[in-house]
Amino acid sequence: MQRYNPQRTVTSILCCKCGVLIEPNPGNVCGECFTEELGHSGEIPAMLVLHHCRNCERYHIPPKKWVYCEPESLDLLKLCMQRIKVKDAKITDGSFIWTESHSRRLQVRVLVDRDTETATVRQEATVEYVLQNLQCKDCERLMAEKTWCAIVQIRQRAEGRRTLLYLEQLILTQNAHRGATDFKMRRNGMDFYFSDKNAANRFVAFIECTLPVKKGRTEKLVSEDTHTGERFSKASYVLDIPPISKEDLICLPKSIAHQLGTSRFLLCLRVRKNIHLVDCETPRKVEVPGLQYWKTPFVALLSKSRLCSFVVRDIEDEWEAAVTKTVYVVPEENVDSQEIATRTSIPLCVGDCVLGYSLTHLNTQNDALEEMREDRVPDVVLVKKKPLGKKQDRRLWRLKRLQNGDEAGCQDTEMFMEEIEEDKELRSSVGIVPNEEVLELWERGEEVASSIPVSELMERFSSTMNIDG
């Protein structure tokens, strides 16, 4: 008798979607229909929109955030995958598919794992991102009337503005204006525009740490959204620099001179965080802190542009122990005129040419000078020996400026460049760059006089090129 051996048969059913014979499963659908259902259920979108600002090259992260990402970078991939919202699934991997840069399309291949009742389904899909231009708020302010939200106005209200030129060099060397969106040169100062008030505050703090300034701040409401409570206002900072520059003559009020322990006439040595002064008759040097200066401000009686040349005719008290001496000088352009006596601590010899200020026929409005008796006002105040050699018309170097312009003939700029040539400490804090036209002539063998050692200039030029490179 033959033994019955039953064979197991697989029952087939029809897919409830397409009618294909399949093995029974909890969903009663075939694999293709299941994958199609997963893709069309809104879990993995086939196309998304990515907003991009073409001015600053940043991408928008709703609702208000903007970030900068390099093309096909990990940050951009992370941003794209965050835009894919899946339910009851997990994105396990993603990568870019190469596209033409001008196509304004990004394609990302993603792997999504989804747990079903019987198994885990891994699905691979391609999501295409369409880059649409959307101007960010910062660029919108720059392109519209609301181009800035903070302005810093630096002013030196004086005849000369060499202290302002020094500040400009410090701003350039320290790159303190890196947050500024615009810059404008004014007649007696500079204006810096910022789209971020925090950047403006940092810039103001830098100026306050550099020079003794008087700060004024105002804020104006431009617009207000009553529904969202958003306000847009513009802040204005006015920073006043003391109207004093190097080698300016100052006539102090009697109270300030008594407080400092000096005579009424002083010369400005330099303006830094404090104002450094020296007595015109004695070598006594004093410092005036910025806070003290703005409590009782004083101005320059005469600026450096009013210096005159004198010739030393005679010197009294020539013994070596004498610090202050009486010197008799005559104007260089009229050596046959009457000798003028003055007191100075500058070491001089008969026949020397010296620069100084003539107060004989001075016509100026200065309260400190008007309250002095005429017999206490010196006829001449000597400043320094006249530099030897003629004035340089061509230099191997030039100053780096915030705004390029034809200022070669500007008197303040020329005097400031002469101060740089005379003061090595000042040279270390300014931006010296090559003057290409004159440097090319010098390399061809043409003689070009230089008050700064050529070796020092070449070292500065090489370091500048390394930094720029």
Short mmCIF file of C-alpha atoms in Angstrom, two decimals:
data_model
loop_
_atom_site.label_atom_id
_atom_site.label_comp_id
_atom_site.label_asym_id
_atom_site.label_seq_id
_atom_site.Cartn_x
_atom_site.Cartn_y
_atom_site.Cartn_z
CA MET A 1 0.00 0.00 0.00
CA GLN A 2 1.46 3.33 -1.06
CA ARG A 3 1.92 5.83 1.71
CA TYR A 4 0.21 9.21 1.21
CA ASN A 5 2.70 12.07 1.26
CA PRO A 6 0.83 15.40 1.03
CA GLN A 7 2.68 18.29 -0.67
CA ARG A 8 2.47 21.77 0.67
CA THR A 9 1.14 24.25 -1.83
CA VAL A 10 1.42 28.03 -1.60
CA THR A 11 -1.82 29.81 -1.90
CA SER A 12 -1.76 32.84 -4.14
CA ILE A 13 -3.98 35.81 -3.95
CA LEU A 14 -4.54 38.81 -6.11
CA CYS A 15 -3.02 42.18 -5.23
CA CYS A 16 -5.79 44.46 -4.15
CA LYS A 17 -4.20 47.30 -6.13
CA CYS A 18 -3.11 45.86 -9.47
CA GLY A 19 -4.47 42.27 -9.45
CA VAL A 20 -1.09 40.52 -9.72
CA LEU A 21 -0.75 37.11 -8.07
CA ILE A 22 1.16 37.45 -4.85
CA GLU A 23 1.72 35.53 -1.68
CA PRO A 24 -0.60 36.53 1.13
CA ASN A 25 0.65 39.36 3.35
CA PRO A 26 -0.99 41.62 5.94
CA GLY A 27 -1.47 44.38 3.43
CA ASN A 28 -2.51 42.15 0.52
CA VAL A 29 -0.51 44.34 -1.85
CA CYS A 30 2.50 43.60 -4.00
CA GLY A 31 5.93 45.14 -3.43
CA GLU A 32 5.66 47.62 -6.30
CA CYS A 33 2.30 48.90 -5.13
CA PHE A 34 3.56 49.12 -1.56
CA THR A 35 6.56 51.21 -2.64
CA GLU A 36 4.37 53.36 -4.84
CA GLU A 37 1.90 53.85 -2.03
CA LEU A 38 4.72 54.85 0.30
CA GLY A 39 6.04 57.35 -2.20
CA HIS A 40 2.64 58.89 -3.02
CA SER A 41 1.42 59.09 0.53
CA GLY A 42 3.19 62.41 1.04
CA GLU A 43 6.01 60.86 3.06
CA ILE A 44 8.77 61.62 0.56
CA PRO A 45 8.07 64.62 -1.66
CA ALA A 46 9.47 64.53 -5.16
CA MET A 47 10.12 68.28 -5.32
CA LEU A 48 10.75 71.00 -2.75
CA VAL A 49 11.51 74.71 -2.91
CA LEU A 50 14.69 76.11 -1.32
CA HIS A 51 14.90 79.87 -0.94
CA HIS A 52 18.26 81.44 -1.66
CA CYS A 53 19.45 85.06 -1.43
CA ARG A 54 21.66 85.76 -4.43
CA ASN A 55 23.20 88.88 -2.87
CA CYS A 56 24.74 87.31 0.23
CA GLU A 57 24.58 83.66 -0.99
CA ARG A 58 22.66 82.53 2.10
CA TYR A 59 19.87 79.95 2.37
CA HIS A 60 16.64 80.47 4.25
CA ILE A 61 15.70 78.34 7.25
CA PRO A 62 12.09 79.15 8.13
CA PRO A 63 10.88 81.21 9.75
CA LYS A 64 13.62 83.87 10.04
CA LYS A 65 17.05 82.30 9.99
CA TRP A 66 19.55 82.63 7.12
CA VAL A 67 22.73 80.56 6.86
CA TYR A 68 25.60 80.44 4.38
CA CYS A 69 26.52 77.05 2.89
CA GLU A 70 29.13 76.10 0.33
CA PRO A 71 27.86 74.26 -2.79
CA GLU A 72 27.40 70.51 -2.17
CA SER A 73 28.75 70.89 1.35
CA LEU A 74 27.77 68.84 4.38
CA ASP A 75 25.94 71.85 5.84
CA LEU A 76 23.87 72.24 2.67
CA LEU A 77 23.08 68.51 2.63
CA LYS A 78 21.95 68.71 6.24
CA LEU A 79 19.77 71.70 5.40
CA CYS A 80 18.16 69.85 2.49
CA MET A 81 17.46 66.69 4.49
CA GLN A 82 15.89 68.72 7.30
CA ARG A 83 13.29 69.95 4.82
CA ILE A 84 12.06 66.35 4.23
CA LYS A 85 9.34 65.55 6.73
CA VAL A 86 8.52 61.82 7.05
CA LYS A 87 6.05 60.13 9.40
CA ASP A 88 6.74 56.80 11.06
CA ALA A 89 9.99 56.54 9.10
CA LYS A 90 13.65 57.39 9.43
CA ILE A 91 16.07 58.91 6.93
CA THR A 92 19.24 56.86 7.17
CA ASP A 93 21.42 58.28 4.41
CA GLY A 94 21.63 61.01 1.80
CA SER A 95 23.93 62.27 -0.93
CA PHE A 96 24.00 64.85 -3.72
CA ILE A 97 23.42 63.99 -7.36
CA TRP A 98 25.48 66.21 -9.64
CA THR A 99 23.56 68.94 -11.43
CA GLU A 100 24.55 71.90 -13.56
CA SER A 101 25.15 75.02 -11.46
CA HIS A 102 23.09 77.20 -13.81
CA SER A 103 20.10 74.85 -13.67
CA ARG A 104 19.05 76.26 -10.29
CA ARG A 105 18.31 72.69 -9.18
CA LEU A 106 19.65 70.47 -6.41
CA GLN A 107 19.05 66.72 -6.39
CA VAL A 108 19.48 64.65 -3.24
CA ARG A 109 19.31 60.85 -3.08
CA VAL A 110 17.89 59.68 0.27
CA LEU A 111 17.36 56.29 1.91
CA VAL A 112 14.30 55.96 4.14
CA ASP A 113 13.61 53.01 6.46
CA ARG A 114 10.00 52.31 7.44
CA ASP A 115 8.84 49.59 9.78
CA THR A 116 5.75 47.65 8.70
CA GLU A 117 3.87 44.86 10.46
CA THR A 118 6.08 42.14 8.99
CA ALA A 119 9.32 43.79 7.90
CA THR A 120 11.37 46.92 7.53
CA VAL A 121 11.07 48.48 4.10
CA ARG A 122 14.04 50.52 2.81
CA GLN A 123 13.16 52.94 0.09
CA GLU A 124 15.48 54.97 -2.08
CA ALA A 125 14.12 58.20 -3.49
CA THR A 126 15.38 61.29 -5.27
CA VAL A 127 14.21 64.69 -4.07
CA GLU A 128 14.69 67.68 -6.34
CA TYR A 129 15.09 71.15 -4.81
CA VAL A 130 14.25 74.21 -6.85
CA LEU A 131 16.29 77.26 -5.87
CA GLN A 132 14.10 80.34 -5.76
CA ASN A 133 15.49 83.80 -5.15
CA LEU A 134 14.32 85.43 -1.96
CA GLN A 135 15.95 88.57 -0.62
CA CYS A 136 16.91 88.37 3.03
CA LYS A 137 16.08 91.18 5.45
CA ASP A 138 19.65 92.47 5.58
CA CYS A 139 19.96 92.73 1.80
CA GLU A 140 16.46 94.16 1.59
CA ARG A 141 17.51 97.06 3.82
CA LEU A 142 20.59 97.62 1.69
CA MET A 143 18.59 97.77 -1.53
CA ALA A 144 15.73 99.87 -0.16
CA GLU A 145 15.63 103.10 1.75
CA LYS A 146 16.32 101.25 5.00
CA THR A 147 19.92 100.68 3.97
CA TRP A 148 21.27 100.89 7.49
CA CYS A 149 20.11 100.65 11.06
CA ALA A 150 23.12 102.34 12.69
CA ILE A 151 25.49 105.09 11.61
CA VAL A 152 28.71 106.12 13.33
CA GLN A 153 29.77 109.69 12.55
CA ILE A 154 33.36 110.57 13.50
CA ARG A 155 34.17 114.28 13.51
CA GLN A 156 37.25 116.40 14.17
CA ARG A 157 36.08 119.99 14.04
CA ALA A 158 39.42 121.70 13.59
CA GLU A 159 41.58 123.42 10.99
CA GLY A 160 43.74 120.31 10.60
CA ARG A 161 42.58 116.70 10.73
CA ARG A 162 45.80 114.75 11.13
CA THR A 163 44.43 112.98 14.22
CA LEU A 164 41.55 111.82 12.02
CA LEU A 165 44.06 110.47 9.49
CA TYR A 166 45.82 108.58 12.27
CA LEU A 167 42.50 107.06 13.37
CA GLU A 168 41.77 106.02 9.79
CA GLN A 169 45.07 104.12 9.69
CA LEU A 170 44.26 102.32 12.94
CA ILE A 171 40.85 101.31 11.59
CA LEU A 172 42.46 99.87 8.47
CA THR A 173 45.29 98.02 10.21
CA GLN A 174 42.93 96.51 12.82
CA ASN A 175 40.10 95.94 10.30
CA ALA A 176 37.77 97.50 12.84
CA HIS A 177 35.22 98.45 10.15
CA ARG A 178 34.61 94.89 8.94
CA GLY A 179 30.92 95.03 9.89
CA ALA A 180 30.24 98.25 7.97
CA THR A 181 28.07 98.10 4.85
CA ASP A 182 29.02 101.55 3.53
CA PHE A 183 31.50 104.35 4.14
CA LYS A 184 31.50 108.02 3.20
CA MET A 185 34.21 110.63 3.68
CA ARG A 186 32.98 114.00 4.93
CA ARG A 187 34.66 117.40 5.02
CA ASN A 188 35.61 117.13 8.68
CA GLY A 189 35.16 113.43 9.38
CA MET A 190 33.93 110.00 8.30
CA ASP A 191 30.58 108.19 8.31
CA PHE A 192 30.28 104.41 8.75
CA TYR A 193 26.97 102.66 8.05
CA PHE A 194 26.01 99.35 9.68
CA SER A 195 23.11 96.96 9.16
CA ASP A 196 23.69 95.44 12.61
CA LYS A 197 23.61 97.56 15.76
CA ASN A 198 25.88 95.13 17.60
CA ALA A 199 28.57 95.65 14.95
CA ALA A 200 28.16 99.42 15.34
CA ASN A 201 28.55 99.13 19.12
CA ARG A 202 31.75 97.12 18.70
CA PHE A 203 33.12 99.75 16.33
CA VAL A 204 32.26 102.56 18.76
CA ALA A 205 33.99 100.64 21.58
CA PHE A 206 37.13 100.38 19.43
CA ILE A 207 37.20 104.14 18.83
CA GLU A 208 36.67 104.84 22.54
CA CYS A 209 39.65 102.62 23.40
CA THR A 210 41.83 104.43 20.86
CA LEU A 211 41.18 108.17 21.27
CA PRO A 212 39.54 110.47 23.83
CA VAL A 213 36.14 110.94 22.21
CA LYS A 214 32.86 112.47 23.29
CA LYS A 215 29.96 110.20 22.37
CA GLY A 216 26.44 111.20 21.55
CA ARG A 217 23.67 108.74 20.66
CA THR A 218 20.19 109.21 19.26
CA GLU A 219 17.63 106.71 17.98
CA LYS A 220 14.75 107.33 15.60
CA LEU A 221 11.79 105.03 15.07
CA VAL A 222 11.31 104.42 11.34
CA SER A 223 8.46 101.91 11.24
CA GLU A 224 6.42 99.69 13.55
CA ASP A 225 4.17 96.71 12.88
CA THR A 226 1.31 96.88 15.36
CA HIS A 227 0.25 93.28 14.59
CA THR A 228 3.59 91.57 15.20
CA GLY A 229 5.15 94.18 17.46
CA GLU A 230 8.23 94.46 15.24
CA ARG A 231 9.96 97.83 15.29
CA PHE A 232 12.61 99.20 12.96
CA SER A 233 14.68 102.09 14.26
CA LYS A 234 17.89 103.84 13.23
CA ALA A 235 20.61 104.63 15.74
CA SER A 236 23.07 107.48 15.21
CA TYR A 237 26.37 107.75 17.05
CA VAL A 238 28.38 110.99 16.93
CA LEU A 239 31.98 110.69 18.11
CA ASP A 240 33.83 114.00 18.50
CA ILE A 241 37.64 113.85 18.44
CA PRO A 242 39.56 116.60 20.24
CA PRO A 243 40.34 119.41 17.73
CA ILE A 244 44.06 118.98 18.39
CA SER A 245 46.81 117.33 16.37
CA LYS A 246 50.51 116.76 16.73
CA GLU A 247 52.67 119.93 17.08
CA ASP A 248 49.67 122.22 17.40
CA LEU A 249 50.12 125.22 19.71
CA ILE A 250 47.74 125.35 22.67
CA CYS A 251 46.99 128.24 25.00
CA LEU A 252 45.56 126.79 28.21
CA PRO A 253 43.13 128.57 30.50
CA LYS A 254 44.76 129.70 33.72
CA SER A 255 42.91 127.13 35.88
CA ILE A 256 43.98 124.16 33.73
CA ALA A 257 47.60 125.37 33.51
CA HIS A 258 47.70 125.73 37.30
CA GLN A 259 46.24 122.24 37.69
CA LEU A 260 48.83 120.71 35.35
CA GLY A 261 51.71 122.74 36.77
CA THR A 262 52.82 124.17 33.42
CA SER A 263 52.93 127.49 31.63
CA ARG A 264 50.00 128.70 29.55
CA PHE A 265 51.56 127.74 26.18
CA LEU A 266 52.07 124.06 25.35
CA LEU A 267 52.71 121.95 22.27
CA CYS A 268 50.86 118.75 21.46
CA LEU A 269 53.19 115.76 21.25
CA ARG A 270 50.54 113.24 20.20
CA VAL A 271 46.89 112.34 20.71
CA ARG A 272 46.27 108.78 21.83
CA LYS A 273 44.01 107.55 24.63
CA ASN A 274 45.37 110.55 26.53
CA ILE A 275 46.52 113.91 25.13
CA HIS A 276 50.29 114.26 25.51
CA LEU A 277 51.57 117.85 25.89
CA VAL A 278 54.96 119.49 26.45
CA ASP A 279 55.71 122.91 27.91
CA CYS A 280 56.99 125.36 25.31
CA GLU A 281 59.65 126.79 27.67
CA THR A 282 60.64 123.77 29.74
CA PRO A 283 60.94 120.08 28.79
CA ARG A 284 58.11 119.22 31.21
CA LYS A 285 55.63 116.75 29.71
CA VAL A 286 52.10 116.18 30.94
CA GLU A 287 49.18 113.93 30.00
CA VAL A 288 45.56 115.00 29.96
CA PRO A 289 43.11 112.06 30.28
CA GLY A 290 40.20 112.06 27.88
CA LEU A 291 37.58 112.29 30.63
CA GLN A 292 39.32 115.31 32.14
CA TYR A 293 39.70 116.95 28.75
CA TRP A 294 36.00 116.81 27.88
CA LYS A 295 35.07 118.24 31.30
CA THR A 296 37.12 121.38 30.54
CA PRO A 297 37.93 121.23 26.80
CA PHE A 298 40.49 123.46 25.10
CA VAL A 299 41.33 123.97 21.44
CA ALA A 300 44.46 124.58 19.40
CA LEU A 301 45.54 128.19 19.12
CA LEU A 302 47.52 127.60 15.91
CA SER A 303 47.72 124.53 13.70
CA LYS A 304 50.87 123.03 12.20
CA SER A 305 50.08 124.60 8.84
CA ARG A 306 50.87 128.02 10.41
CA LEU A 307 54.51 127.16 11.21
CA CYS A 308 57.12 129.70 10.12
CA SER A 309 60.86 129.37 9.58
CA PHE A 310 63.32 131.29 11.75
CA VAL A 311 67.10 131.61 11.90
CA VAL A 312 68.93 131.59 15.26
CA ARG A 313 71.08 134.74 15.60
CA ASP A 314 72.17 134.57 19.23
CA ILE A 315 71.78 132.41 22.35
CA GLU A 316 72.05 133.46 25.97
CA ASP A 317 72.81 131.16 28.93
CA GLU A 318 74.89 128.79 26.85
CA TRP A 319 76.26 126.83 29.79
CA GLU A 320 75.47 123.15 29.66
CA ALA A 321 73.53 123.08 32.93
CA ALA A 322 70.91 125.49 31.60
CA VAL A 323 67.79 123.65 30.43
CA THR A 324 65.80 126.66 29.28
CA LYS A 325 67.63 129.29 27.26
CA THR A 326 66.85 132.65 25.75
CA VAL A 327 67.21 132.53 21.98
CA TYR A 328 67.20 135.43 19.52
CA VAL A 329 65.75 134.60 16.13
CA VAL A 330 64.80 136.39 12.91
CA PRO A 331 62.40 135.29 10.17
CA GLU A 332 64.16 133.27 7.49
CA GLU A 333 62.58 135.31 4.68
CA ASN A 334 63.72 138.59 6.30
CA VAL A 335 67.03 138.03 8.08
CA ASP A 336 67.71 141.79 8.30
CA SER A 337 64.71 142.39 10.55
CA GLN A 338 64.89 143.01 14.29
CA GLU A 339 65.81 140.05 16.46
CA ILE A 340 63.05 138.44 18.51
CA ALA A 341 63.76 136.97 21.94
CA THR A 342 62.05 133.79 23.12
CA ARG A 343 62.57 131.05 25.70
CA THR A 344 62.99 127.41 24.66
CA SER A 345 64.45 124.10 25.82
CA ILE A 346 65.33 122.92 22.30
CA PRO A 347 69.10 122.37 21.90
CA LEU A 348 70.09 124.95 19.26
CA CYS A 349 73.21 126.55 17.84
CA VAL A 350 73.72 129.92 16.19
CA GLY A 351 72.79 129.69 12.51
CA ASP A 352 70.28 126.87 12.91
CA CYS A 353 66.97 127.04 11.08
CA VAL A 354 64.04 126.35 13.35
CA LEU A 355 60.27 126.12 12.93
CA GLY A 356 57.96 128.04 15.21
CA TYR A 357 54.77 130.02 15.60
CA SER A 358 54.71 133.81 15.31
CA LEU A 359 52.28 135.47 17.74
CA THR A 360 53.24 139.07 16.97
CA HIS A 361 50.34 139.91 14.69
CA LEU A 362 48.03 137.07 15.68
CA ASN A 363 44.35 137.68 14.97
CA THR A 364 42.27 134.89 16.47
CA GLN A 365 39.34 134.39 18.81
CA ASN A 366 40.64 132.49 21.80
CA ASP A 367 39.25 133.16 25.26
CA ALA A 368 42.37 131.86 27.04
CA LEU A 369 44.63 134.17 25.01
CA GLU A 370 42.42 137.24 25.37
CA GLU A 371 42.47 137.05 29.17
CA MET A 372 46.30 137.17 29.22
CA ARG A 373 48.27 140.39 29.52
CA GLU A 374 50.14 141.36 26.38
CA ASP A 375 53.53 141.34 28.10
CA ARG A 376 53.00 137.66 29.08
CA VAL A 377 52.40 136.53 25.50
CA PRO A 378 55.65 135.54 23.72
CA ASP A 379 56.33 136.92 20.26
CA VAL A 380 57.59 133.54 18.97
CA VAL A 381 57.13 129.96 20.16
CA LEU A 382 59.74 127.56 18.79
CA VAL A 383 58.72 124.00 17.97
CA LYS A 384 61.63 122.06 16.45
CA LYS A 385 64.61 122.25 14.15
CA LYS A 386 63.78 122.53 10.50
CA PRO A 387 64.34 119.18 8.77
CA LEU A 388 67.28 119.11 6.40
CA GLY A 389 66.78 118.41 2.71
CA LYS A 390 64.13 119.54 0.33
CA LYS A 391 60.56 118.40 0.36
CA GLN A 392 59.94 115.03 -1.33
CA ASP A 393 57.74 115.12 -4.40
CA ARG A 394 57.87 111.36 -4.98
CA ARG A 395 57.81 108.55 -2.46
CA LEU A 396 58.29 104.80 -2.80
CA TRP A 397 55.28 104.31 -0.55
CA ARG A 398 51.79 105.63 -0.06
CA LEU A 399 49.13 105.42 2.61
CA LYS A 400 46.40 102.84 2.48
CA ARG A 401 43.11 104.73 2.53
CA LEU A 402 39.50 103.82 3.18
CA GLN A 403 38.44 105.77 0.13
CA ASN A 404 40.84 106.13 -2.77
CA GLY A 405 41.10 109.64 -4.11
CA ASP A 406 43.50 112.21 -5.47
CA GLU A 407 44.76 113.62 -2.18
CA ALA A 408 48.42 113.88 -3.08
CA GLY A 409 48.24 117.66 -2.76
CA CYS A 410 46.21 117.69 0.45
CA GLN A 411 48.16 119.66 3.03
CA ASP A 412 47.03 117.59 6.01
CA THR A 413 47.89 114.34 4.22
CA GLU A 414 51.33 115.66 3.24
CA MET A 415 52.10 116.78 6.80
CA PHE A 416 50.91 113.45 8.17
CA MET A 417 53.20 111.58 5.77
CA GLU A 418 56.11 113.75 6.90
CA GLU A 419 55.31 112.83 10.51
CA ILE A 420 55.39 109.15 9.52
CA GLU A 421 58.83 109.62 8.00
CA GLU A 422 60.12 111.31 11.16
CA ASP A 423 58.51 109.00 13.73
CA LYS A 424 59.43 105.30 13.58
CA GLU A 425 56.91 104.42 16.29
CA LEU A 426 54.13 106.01 14.27
CA ARG A 427 55.19 104.07 11.16
CA SER A 428 54.62 100.77 12.93
CA SER A 429 50.92 101.52 13.43
CA VAL A 430 49.97 102.79 9.95
CA GLY A 431 49.30 100.98 6.70
CA ILE A 432 52.15 101.60 4.25
CA VAL A 433 51.72 100.10 0.77
CA PRO A 434 53.93 100.36 -2.33
CA ASN A 435 53.58 103.30 -4.69
CA GLU A 436 53.70 101.19 -7.86
CA GLU A 437 54.49 103.99 -10.30
CA VAL A 438 57.45 105.41 -8.34
CA LEU A 439 58.64 101.95 -7.31
CA GLU A 440 58.78 100.87 -10.94
CA LEU A 441 60.95 103.89 -11.79
CA TRP A 442 63.24 103.12 -8.85
CA GLU A 443 63.64 99.50 -9.99
CA ARG A 444 64.66 100.75 -13.43
CA GLY A 445 67.55 102.63 -11.82
CA GLU A 446 66.08 106.12 -11.51
CA GLU A 447 67.13 107.90 -8.32
CA VAL A 448 64.31 108.40 -5.83
CA ALA A 449 65.09 109.94 -2.44
CA SER A 450 63.54 108.22 0.58
CA SER A 451 63.50 109.44 4.16
CA ILE A 452 62.54 105.94 5.32
CA PRO A 453 65.30 103.30 4.89
CA VAL A 454 64.69 101.28 1.76
CA SER A 455 65.36 98.03 3.64
CA GLU A 456 62.56 98.87 6.08
CA LEU A 457 60.20 99.69 3.22
CA MET A 458 60.96 96.43 1.38
CA GLU A 459 60.30 94.48 4.58
CA ARG A 460 56.97 96.24 5.06
CA PHE A 461 56.00 95.66 1.44
CA SER A 462 56.78 91.93 1.60
CA SER A 463 54.79 91.48 4.83
CA THR A 464 51.86 93.39 3.32
CA MET A 465 51.85 91.20 0.22
CA ASN A 466 51.97 88.05 2.35
CA ILE A 467 48.97 89.21 4.38
CA ASP A 468 47.00 90.19 1.28
CA GLY A 469 47.91 86.92 -0.42
#
